[in-house]
mmCIF file of C-alpha atoms and ligand atoms in Angstrom:
data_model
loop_
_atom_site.group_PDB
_atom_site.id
_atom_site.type_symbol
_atom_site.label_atom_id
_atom_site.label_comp_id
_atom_site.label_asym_id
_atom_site.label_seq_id
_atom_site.Cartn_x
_atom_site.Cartn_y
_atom_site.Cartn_z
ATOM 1 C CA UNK A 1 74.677 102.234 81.673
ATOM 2 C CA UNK A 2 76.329 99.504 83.546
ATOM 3 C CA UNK A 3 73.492 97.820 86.307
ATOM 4 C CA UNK A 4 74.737 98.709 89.713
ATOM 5 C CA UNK A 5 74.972 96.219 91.758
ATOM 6 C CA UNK A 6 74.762 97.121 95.339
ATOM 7 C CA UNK A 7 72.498 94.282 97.486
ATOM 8 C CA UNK A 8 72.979 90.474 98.823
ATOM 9 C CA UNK A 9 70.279 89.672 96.704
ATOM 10 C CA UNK A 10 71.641 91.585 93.399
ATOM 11 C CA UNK A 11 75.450 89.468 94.415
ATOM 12 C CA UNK A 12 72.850 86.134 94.729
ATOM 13 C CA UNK A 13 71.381 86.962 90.673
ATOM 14 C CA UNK A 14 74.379 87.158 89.532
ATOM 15 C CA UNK A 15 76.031 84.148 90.368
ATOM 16 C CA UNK A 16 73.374 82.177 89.345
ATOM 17 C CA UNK A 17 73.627 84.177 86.161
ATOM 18 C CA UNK A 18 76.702 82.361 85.041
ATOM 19 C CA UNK A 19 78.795 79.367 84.550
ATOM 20 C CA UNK A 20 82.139 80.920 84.045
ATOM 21 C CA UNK A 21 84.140 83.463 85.589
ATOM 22 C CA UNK A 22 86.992 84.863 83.819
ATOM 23 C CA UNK A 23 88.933 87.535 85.995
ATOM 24 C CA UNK A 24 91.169 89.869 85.609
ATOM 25 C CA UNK A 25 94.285 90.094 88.040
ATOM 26 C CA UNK A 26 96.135 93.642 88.830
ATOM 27 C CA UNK A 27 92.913 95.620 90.024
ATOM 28 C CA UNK A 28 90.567 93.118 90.966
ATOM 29 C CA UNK A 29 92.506 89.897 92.852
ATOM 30 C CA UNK A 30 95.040 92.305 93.835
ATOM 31 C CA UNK A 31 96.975 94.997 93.833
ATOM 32 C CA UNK A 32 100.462 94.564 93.400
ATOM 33 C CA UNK A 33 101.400 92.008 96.277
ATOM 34 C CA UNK A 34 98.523 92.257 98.453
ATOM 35 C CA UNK A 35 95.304 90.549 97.877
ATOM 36 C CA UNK A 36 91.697 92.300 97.832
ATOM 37 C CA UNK A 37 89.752 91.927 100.634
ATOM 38 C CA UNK A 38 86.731 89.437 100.602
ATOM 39 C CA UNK A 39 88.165 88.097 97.283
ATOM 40 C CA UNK A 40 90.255 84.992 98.498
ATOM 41 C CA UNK A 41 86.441 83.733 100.065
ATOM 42 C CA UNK A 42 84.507 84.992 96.798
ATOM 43 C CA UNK A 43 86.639 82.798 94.681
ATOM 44 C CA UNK A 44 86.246 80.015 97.175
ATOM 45 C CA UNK A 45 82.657 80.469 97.243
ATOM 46 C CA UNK A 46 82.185 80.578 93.656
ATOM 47 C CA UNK A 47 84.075 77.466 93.813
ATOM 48 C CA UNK A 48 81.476 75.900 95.835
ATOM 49 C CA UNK A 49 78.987 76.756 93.941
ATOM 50 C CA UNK A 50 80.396 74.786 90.920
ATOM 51 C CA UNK A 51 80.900 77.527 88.961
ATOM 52 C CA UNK A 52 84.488 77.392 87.121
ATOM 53 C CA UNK A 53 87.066 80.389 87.693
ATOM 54 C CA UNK A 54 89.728 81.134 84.975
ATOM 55 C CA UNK A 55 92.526 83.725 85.429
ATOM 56 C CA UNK A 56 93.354 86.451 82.482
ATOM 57 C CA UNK A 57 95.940 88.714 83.163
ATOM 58 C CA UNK A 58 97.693 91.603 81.204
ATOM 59 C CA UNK A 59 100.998 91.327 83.361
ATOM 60 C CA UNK A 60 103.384 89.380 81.018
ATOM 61 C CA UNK A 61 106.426 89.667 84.402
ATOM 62 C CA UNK A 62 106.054 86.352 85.305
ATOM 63 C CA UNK A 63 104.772 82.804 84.272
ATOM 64 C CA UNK A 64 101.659 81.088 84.376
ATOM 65 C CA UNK A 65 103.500 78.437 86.996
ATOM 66 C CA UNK A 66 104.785 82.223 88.834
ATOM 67 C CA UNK A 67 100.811 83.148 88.725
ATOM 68 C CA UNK A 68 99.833 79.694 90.254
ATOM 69 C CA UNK A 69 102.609 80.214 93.381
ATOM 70 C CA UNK A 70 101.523 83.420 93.977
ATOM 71 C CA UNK A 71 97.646 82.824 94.638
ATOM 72 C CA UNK A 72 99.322 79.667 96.596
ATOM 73 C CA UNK A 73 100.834 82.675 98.956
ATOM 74 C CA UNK A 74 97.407 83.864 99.284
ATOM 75 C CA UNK A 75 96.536 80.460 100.295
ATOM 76 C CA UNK A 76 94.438 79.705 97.141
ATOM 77 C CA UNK A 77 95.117 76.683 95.008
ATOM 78 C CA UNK A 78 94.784 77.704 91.854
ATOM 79 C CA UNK A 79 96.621 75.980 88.932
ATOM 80 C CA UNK A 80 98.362 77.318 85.933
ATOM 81 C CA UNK A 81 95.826 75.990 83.761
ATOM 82 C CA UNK A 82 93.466 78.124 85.203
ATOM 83 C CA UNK A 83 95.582 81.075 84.427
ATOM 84 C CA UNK A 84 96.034 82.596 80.831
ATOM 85 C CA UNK A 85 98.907 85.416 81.162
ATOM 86 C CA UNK A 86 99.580 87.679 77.971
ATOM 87 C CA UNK A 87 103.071 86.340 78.644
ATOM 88 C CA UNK A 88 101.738 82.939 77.868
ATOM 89 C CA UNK A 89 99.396 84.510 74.952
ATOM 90 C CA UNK A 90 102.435 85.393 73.372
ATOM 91 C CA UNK A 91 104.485 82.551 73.267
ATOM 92 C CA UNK A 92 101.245 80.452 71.977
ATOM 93 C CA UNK A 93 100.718 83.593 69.080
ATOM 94 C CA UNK A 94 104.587 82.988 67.971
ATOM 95 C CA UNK A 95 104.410 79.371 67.834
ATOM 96 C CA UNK A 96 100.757 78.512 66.568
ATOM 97 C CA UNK A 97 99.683 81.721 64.716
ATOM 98 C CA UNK A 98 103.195 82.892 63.721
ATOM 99 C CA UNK A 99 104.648 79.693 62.923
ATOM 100 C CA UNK A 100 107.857 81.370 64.275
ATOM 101 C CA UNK A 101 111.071 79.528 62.427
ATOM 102 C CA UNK A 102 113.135 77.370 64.885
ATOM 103 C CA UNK A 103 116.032 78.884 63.296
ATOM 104 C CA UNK A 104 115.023 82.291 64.560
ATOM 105 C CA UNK A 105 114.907 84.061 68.445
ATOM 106 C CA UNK A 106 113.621 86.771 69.770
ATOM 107 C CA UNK A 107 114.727 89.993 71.588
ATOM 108 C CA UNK A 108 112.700 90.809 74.713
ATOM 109 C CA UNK A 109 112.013 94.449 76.498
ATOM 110 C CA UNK A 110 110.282 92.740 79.596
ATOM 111 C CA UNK A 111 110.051 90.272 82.354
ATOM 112 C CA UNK A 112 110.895 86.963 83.078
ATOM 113 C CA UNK A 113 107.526 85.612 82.788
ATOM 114 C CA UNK A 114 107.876 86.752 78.889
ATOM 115 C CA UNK A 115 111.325 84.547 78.844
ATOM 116 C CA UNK A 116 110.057 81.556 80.608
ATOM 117 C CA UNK A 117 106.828 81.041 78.511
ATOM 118 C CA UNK A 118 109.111 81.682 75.394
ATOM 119 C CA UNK A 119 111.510 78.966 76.607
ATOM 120 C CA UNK A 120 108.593 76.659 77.819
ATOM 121 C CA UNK A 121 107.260 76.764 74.050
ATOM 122 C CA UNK A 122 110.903 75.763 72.837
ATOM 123 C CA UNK A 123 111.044 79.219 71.342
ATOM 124 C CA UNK A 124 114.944 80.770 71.598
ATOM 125 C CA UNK A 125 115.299 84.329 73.347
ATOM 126 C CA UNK A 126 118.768 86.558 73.373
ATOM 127 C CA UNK A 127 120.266 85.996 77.161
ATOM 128 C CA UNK A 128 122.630 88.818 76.799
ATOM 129 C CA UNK A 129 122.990 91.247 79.735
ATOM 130 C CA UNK A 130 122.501 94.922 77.781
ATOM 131 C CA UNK A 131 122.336 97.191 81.341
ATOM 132 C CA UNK A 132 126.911 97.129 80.414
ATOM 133 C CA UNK A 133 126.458 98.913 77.158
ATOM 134 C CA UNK A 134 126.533 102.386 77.343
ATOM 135 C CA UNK A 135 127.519 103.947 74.383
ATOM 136 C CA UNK A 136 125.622 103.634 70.612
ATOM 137 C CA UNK A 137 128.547 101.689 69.098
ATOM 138 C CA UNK A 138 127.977 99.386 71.740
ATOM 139 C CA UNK A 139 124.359 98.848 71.181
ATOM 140 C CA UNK A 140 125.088 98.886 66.686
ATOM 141 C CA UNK A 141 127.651 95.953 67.631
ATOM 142 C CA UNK A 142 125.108 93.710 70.010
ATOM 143 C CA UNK A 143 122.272 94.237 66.676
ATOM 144 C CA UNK A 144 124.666 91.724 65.046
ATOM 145 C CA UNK A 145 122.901 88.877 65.574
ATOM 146 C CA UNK A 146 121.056 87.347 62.188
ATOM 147 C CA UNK A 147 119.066 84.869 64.004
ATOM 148 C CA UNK A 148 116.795 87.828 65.987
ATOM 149 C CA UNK A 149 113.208 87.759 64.436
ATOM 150 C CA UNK A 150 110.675 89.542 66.431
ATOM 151 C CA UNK A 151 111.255 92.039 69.363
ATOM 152 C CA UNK A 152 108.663 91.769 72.312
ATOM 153 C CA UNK A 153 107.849 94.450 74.404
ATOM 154 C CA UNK A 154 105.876 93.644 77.743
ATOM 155 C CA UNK A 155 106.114 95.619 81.192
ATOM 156 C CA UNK A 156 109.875 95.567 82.017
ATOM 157 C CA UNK A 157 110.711 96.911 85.512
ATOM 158 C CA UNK A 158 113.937 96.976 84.714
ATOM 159 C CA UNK A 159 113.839 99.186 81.772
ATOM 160 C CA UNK A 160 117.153 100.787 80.440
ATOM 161 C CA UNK A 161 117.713 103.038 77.570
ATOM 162 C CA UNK A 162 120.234 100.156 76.212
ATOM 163 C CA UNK A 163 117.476 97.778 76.115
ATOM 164 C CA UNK A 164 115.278 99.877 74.261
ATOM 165 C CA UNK A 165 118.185 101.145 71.750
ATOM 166 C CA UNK A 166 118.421 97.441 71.086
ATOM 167 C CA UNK A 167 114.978 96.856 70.206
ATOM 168 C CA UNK A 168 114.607 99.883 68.371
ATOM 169 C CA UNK A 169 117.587 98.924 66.026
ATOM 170 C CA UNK A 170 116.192 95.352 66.020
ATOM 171 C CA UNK A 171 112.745 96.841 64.392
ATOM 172 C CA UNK A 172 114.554 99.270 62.263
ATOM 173 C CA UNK A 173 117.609 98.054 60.574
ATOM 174 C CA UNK A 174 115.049 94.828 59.788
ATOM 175 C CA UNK A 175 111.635 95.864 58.470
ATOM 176 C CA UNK A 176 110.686 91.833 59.093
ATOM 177 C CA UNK A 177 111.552 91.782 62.230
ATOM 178 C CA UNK A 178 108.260 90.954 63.794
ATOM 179 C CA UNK A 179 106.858 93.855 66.196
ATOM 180 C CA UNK A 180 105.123 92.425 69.581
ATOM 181 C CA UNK A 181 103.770 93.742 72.420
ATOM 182 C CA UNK A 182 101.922 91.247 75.281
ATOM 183 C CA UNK A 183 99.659 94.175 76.052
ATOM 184 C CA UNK A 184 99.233 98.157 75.925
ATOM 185 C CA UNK A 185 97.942 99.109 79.391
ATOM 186 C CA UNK A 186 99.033 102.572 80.049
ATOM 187 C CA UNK A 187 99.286 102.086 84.070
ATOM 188 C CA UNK A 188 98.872 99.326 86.459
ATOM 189 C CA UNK A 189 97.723 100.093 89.757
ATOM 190 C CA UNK A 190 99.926 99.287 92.977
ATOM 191 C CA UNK A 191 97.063 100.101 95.532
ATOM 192 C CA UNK A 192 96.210 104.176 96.225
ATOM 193 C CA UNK A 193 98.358 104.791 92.972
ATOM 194 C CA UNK A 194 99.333 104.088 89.485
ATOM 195 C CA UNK A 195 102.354 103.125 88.082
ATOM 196 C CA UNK A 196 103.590 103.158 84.422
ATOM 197 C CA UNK A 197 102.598 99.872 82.746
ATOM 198 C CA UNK A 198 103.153 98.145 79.433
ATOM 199 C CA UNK A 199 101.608 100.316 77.213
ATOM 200 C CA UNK A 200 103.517 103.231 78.333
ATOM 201 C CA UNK A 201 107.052 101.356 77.842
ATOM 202 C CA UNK A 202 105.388 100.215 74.400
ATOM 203 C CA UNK A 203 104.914 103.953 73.367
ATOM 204 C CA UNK A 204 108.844 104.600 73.536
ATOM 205 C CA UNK A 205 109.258 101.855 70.784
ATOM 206 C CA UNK A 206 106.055 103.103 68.608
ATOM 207 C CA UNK A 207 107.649 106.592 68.627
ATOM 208 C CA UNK A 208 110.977 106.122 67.899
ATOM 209 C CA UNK A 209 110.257 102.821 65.425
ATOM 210 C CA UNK A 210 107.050 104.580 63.886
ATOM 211 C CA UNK A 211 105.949 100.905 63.590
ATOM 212 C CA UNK A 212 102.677 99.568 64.971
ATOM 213 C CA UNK A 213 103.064 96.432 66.774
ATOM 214 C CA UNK A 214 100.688 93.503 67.162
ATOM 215 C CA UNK A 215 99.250 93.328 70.572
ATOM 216 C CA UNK A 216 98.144 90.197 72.272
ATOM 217 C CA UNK A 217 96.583 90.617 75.429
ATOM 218 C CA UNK A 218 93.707 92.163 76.290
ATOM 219 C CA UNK A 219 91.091 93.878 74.639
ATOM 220 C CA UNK A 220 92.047 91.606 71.930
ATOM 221 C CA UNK A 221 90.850 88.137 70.826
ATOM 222 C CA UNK A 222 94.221 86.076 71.052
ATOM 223 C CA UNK A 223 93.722 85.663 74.756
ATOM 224 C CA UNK A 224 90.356 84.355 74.327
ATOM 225 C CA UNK A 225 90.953 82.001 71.866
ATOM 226 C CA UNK A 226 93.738 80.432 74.216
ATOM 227 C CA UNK A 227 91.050 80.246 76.725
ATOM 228 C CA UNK A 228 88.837 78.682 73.956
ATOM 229 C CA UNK A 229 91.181 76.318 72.922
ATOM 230 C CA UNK A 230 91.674 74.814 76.382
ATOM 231 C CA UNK A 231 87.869 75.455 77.796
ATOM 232 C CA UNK A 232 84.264 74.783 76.136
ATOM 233 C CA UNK A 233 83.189 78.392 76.347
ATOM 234 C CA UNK A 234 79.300 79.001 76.419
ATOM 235 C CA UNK A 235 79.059 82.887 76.285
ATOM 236 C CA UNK A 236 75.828 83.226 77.462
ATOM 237 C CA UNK A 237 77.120 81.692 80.760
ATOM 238 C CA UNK A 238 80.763 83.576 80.524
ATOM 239 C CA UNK A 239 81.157 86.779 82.171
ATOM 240 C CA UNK A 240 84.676 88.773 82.422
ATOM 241 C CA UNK A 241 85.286 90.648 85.385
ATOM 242 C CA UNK A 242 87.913 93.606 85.360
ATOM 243 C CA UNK A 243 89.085 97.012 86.777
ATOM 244 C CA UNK A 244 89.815 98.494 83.321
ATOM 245 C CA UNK A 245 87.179 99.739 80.552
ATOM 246 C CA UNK A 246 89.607 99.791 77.633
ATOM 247 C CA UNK A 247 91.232 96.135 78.004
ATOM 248 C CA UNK A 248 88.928 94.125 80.823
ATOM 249 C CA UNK A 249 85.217 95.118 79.529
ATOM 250 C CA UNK A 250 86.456 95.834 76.082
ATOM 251 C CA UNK A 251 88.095 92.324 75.823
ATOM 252 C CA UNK A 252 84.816 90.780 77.297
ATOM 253 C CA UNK A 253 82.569 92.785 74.350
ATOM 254 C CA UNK A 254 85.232 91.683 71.430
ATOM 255 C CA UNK A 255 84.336 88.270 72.872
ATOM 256 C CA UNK A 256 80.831 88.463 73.088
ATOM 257 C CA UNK A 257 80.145 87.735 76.567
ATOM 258 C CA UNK A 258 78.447 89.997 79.935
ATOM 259 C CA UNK A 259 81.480 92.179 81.542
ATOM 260 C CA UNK A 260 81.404 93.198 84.934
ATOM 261 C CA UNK A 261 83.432 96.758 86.401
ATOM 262 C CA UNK A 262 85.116 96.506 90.065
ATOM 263 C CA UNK A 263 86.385 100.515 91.203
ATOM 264 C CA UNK A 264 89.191 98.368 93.463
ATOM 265 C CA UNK A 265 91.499 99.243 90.615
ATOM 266 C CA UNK A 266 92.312 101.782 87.770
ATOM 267 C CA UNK A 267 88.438 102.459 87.205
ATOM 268 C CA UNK A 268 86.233 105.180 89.590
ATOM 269 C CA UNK A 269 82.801 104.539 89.989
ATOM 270 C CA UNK A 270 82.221 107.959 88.134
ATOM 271 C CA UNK A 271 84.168 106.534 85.289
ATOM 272 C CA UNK A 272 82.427 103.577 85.066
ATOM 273 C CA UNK A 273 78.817 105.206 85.197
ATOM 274 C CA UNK A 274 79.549 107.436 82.682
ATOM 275 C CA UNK A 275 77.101 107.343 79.469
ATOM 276 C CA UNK A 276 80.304 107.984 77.472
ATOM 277 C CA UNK A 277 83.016 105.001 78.433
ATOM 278 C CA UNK A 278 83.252 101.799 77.262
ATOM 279 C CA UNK A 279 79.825 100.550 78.537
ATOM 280 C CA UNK A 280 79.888 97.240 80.915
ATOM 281 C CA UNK A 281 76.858 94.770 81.749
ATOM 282 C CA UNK A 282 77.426 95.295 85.750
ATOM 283 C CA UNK A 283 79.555 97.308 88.319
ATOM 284 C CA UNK A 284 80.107 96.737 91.446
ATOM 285 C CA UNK A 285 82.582 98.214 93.688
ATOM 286 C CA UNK A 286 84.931 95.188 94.763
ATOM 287 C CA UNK A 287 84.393 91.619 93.883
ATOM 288 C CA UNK A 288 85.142 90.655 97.681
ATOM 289 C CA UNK A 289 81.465 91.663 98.172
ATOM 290 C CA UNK A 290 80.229 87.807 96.693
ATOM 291 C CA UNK A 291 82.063 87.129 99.847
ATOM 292 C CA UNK A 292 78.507 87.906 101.468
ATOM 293 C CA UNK A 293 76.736 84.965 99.722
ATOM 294 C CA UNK A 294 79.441 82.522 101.982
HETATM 295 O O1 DEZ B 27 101.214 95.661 81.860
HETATM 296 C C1 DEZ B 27 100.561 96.288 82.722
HETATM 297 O O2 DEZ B 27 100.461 97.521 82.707
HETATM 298 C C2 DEZ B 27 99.905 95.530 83.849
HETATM 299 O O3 DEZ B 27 100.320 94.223 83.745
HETATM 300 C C3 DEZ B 27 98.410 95.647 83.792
HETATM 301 O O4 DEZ B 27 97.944 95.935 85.068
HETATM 302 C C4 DEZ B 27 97.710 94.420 83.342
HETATM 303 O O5 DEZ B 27 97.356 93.562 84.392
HETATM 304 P P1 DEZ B 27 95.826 92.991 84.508
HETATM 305 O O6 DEZ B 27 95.019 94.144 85.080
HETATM 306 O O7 DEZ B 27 95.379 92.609 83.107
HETATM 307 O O8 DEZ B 27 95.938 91.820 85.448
HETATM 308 MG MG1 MG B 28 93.478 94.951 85.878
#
């Protein structure tokens, strides 16, 4: 059972616990455009206390340099460096794990964060506008393209059935083109509700494809080992804070560091407690409590 943390004291142990802070975004910063509150001044205290913060986020909809201006609106300086996005996972799995061919590009079902990272590692994306086709011919003539590689499939908000007829030709008429997804989160929480998230977009493509994709964010190790690769990493002194057992405290056990459970996003408290779930080191119910320590 996850320790319950609950007093000033209990907040005081636990910073002194650790070195680094990795957090999760949607959830636990925020929830869609509005910040937590208490977390702005936990982050700054944490800060203070010398202890190093680093970003690691799921949503593949926008950049790393997107991430870094939008804690700026929140009035928190935070650069992109200290922010690891699946959408910049992915681009650094094609180019350094893949060794994806220059001569090759890829066909995207999601956000612009997805295309900028792809074009900021000098890896080639299709730019055609799909929403215009409407009828199967249509989408059989725009598979012509020989250079198309790998599909990936993040959260797309813009989601048409054009797009995915694409991508499902793409990973059908082509057994080696590559199958990607940034992450698989089922829903991503928007405040007092849930909305559809990666994973369920993802499950479209898995059905109708019957092809498993390789998935980069979290729970698994690819966004870790970006973290690694940029950031000594003493896991005795590393602790991942998230709102989600399956990718957040499961991503923090694959790694082999503490986890600690917020309930400000897709996790209850009841959930969280529960001998049966994924089993974190802490809870707590909002991370905006360490604002108490300031
Ligand atoms: O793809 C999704 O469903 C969302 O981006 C999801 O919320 C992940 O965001 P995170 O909690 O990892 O910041
Ligand atoms: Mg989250």
């Amino acid at each position: 059972m996850p320790q319950l943390l609950l007093t000033v004291e209990d907040y005081r142990k636990l910073v002194d616990k650790y070195d680094t802070f990795l957090f999760d975004c949607d959830g636990v910063i925020w929830l869609g455009t509005t910040i937590i509150e208490g977390v702005k001044e936990s982050i700054a205290f944490l800060k203070s206390q010398n202890k190093r913060v680093v970003f690691v986020t799921n949503n593949s909809t926008i950049s790393r340099k997107e991430y870094s201006k939008k804690f700026a609106g929140f009035g928190m300086s935070i650069s992109k460096e200290e922010i690891f996005s699946s959408s910049h996972a992915t681009a650094v799995h094609l180019k350094n794990i893949v060794k994806f061919s220059p001569d090759k590009k890829v066909f995207v079902v999601g956000g612009q964060g997805v295309k900028d990272e792809l074009h900021l590692a000098n890896i080639r994306f299709c730019n055609k506008e799909t929403s215009a086709l409407k009828k199967p011919a249509d989408y059989k003539e725009f598979v012509n393209d020989p250079e198309v590689g790998a599909v990936i499939c993040g959260l797309d908000r813009d989601i048409n059935y054009a797009k995915l007829s694409i991508a499902h030709l793409y990973l059908t008429l082509n057994k080696d083109c590559l199958f990607i997804a940034t992450n698989n989160d089922s829903t991503y929480p928007v405040g007092d509700f849930n909305l559809p998230g990666a994973g369920s977009i993802l499950s479209v493509l898995e059905t109708s494809t019957k092809r498993v994709p390789t998935i980069v964010g979290k729970p698994y190790k690819t966004l870790f080992d970006c973290i690694s690769a940029d950031y000594h990493i003493e896991k005795s002194r590393t602790i991942m804070v998230g709102d989600r057992l399956n990718t957040d405290v499961q991503f923090g056990i694959n790694s082999g560091i503490d986890t600690l459970i917020v309930f400000t996003g897709i996790t209850s408290e009841h959930e969280a407690m529960d001998p049966n779930s994924t089993q974190a080191t802490y809870a707590m119910t909002s991370f905006g409590e360490i604002s108490k320590l300031a």
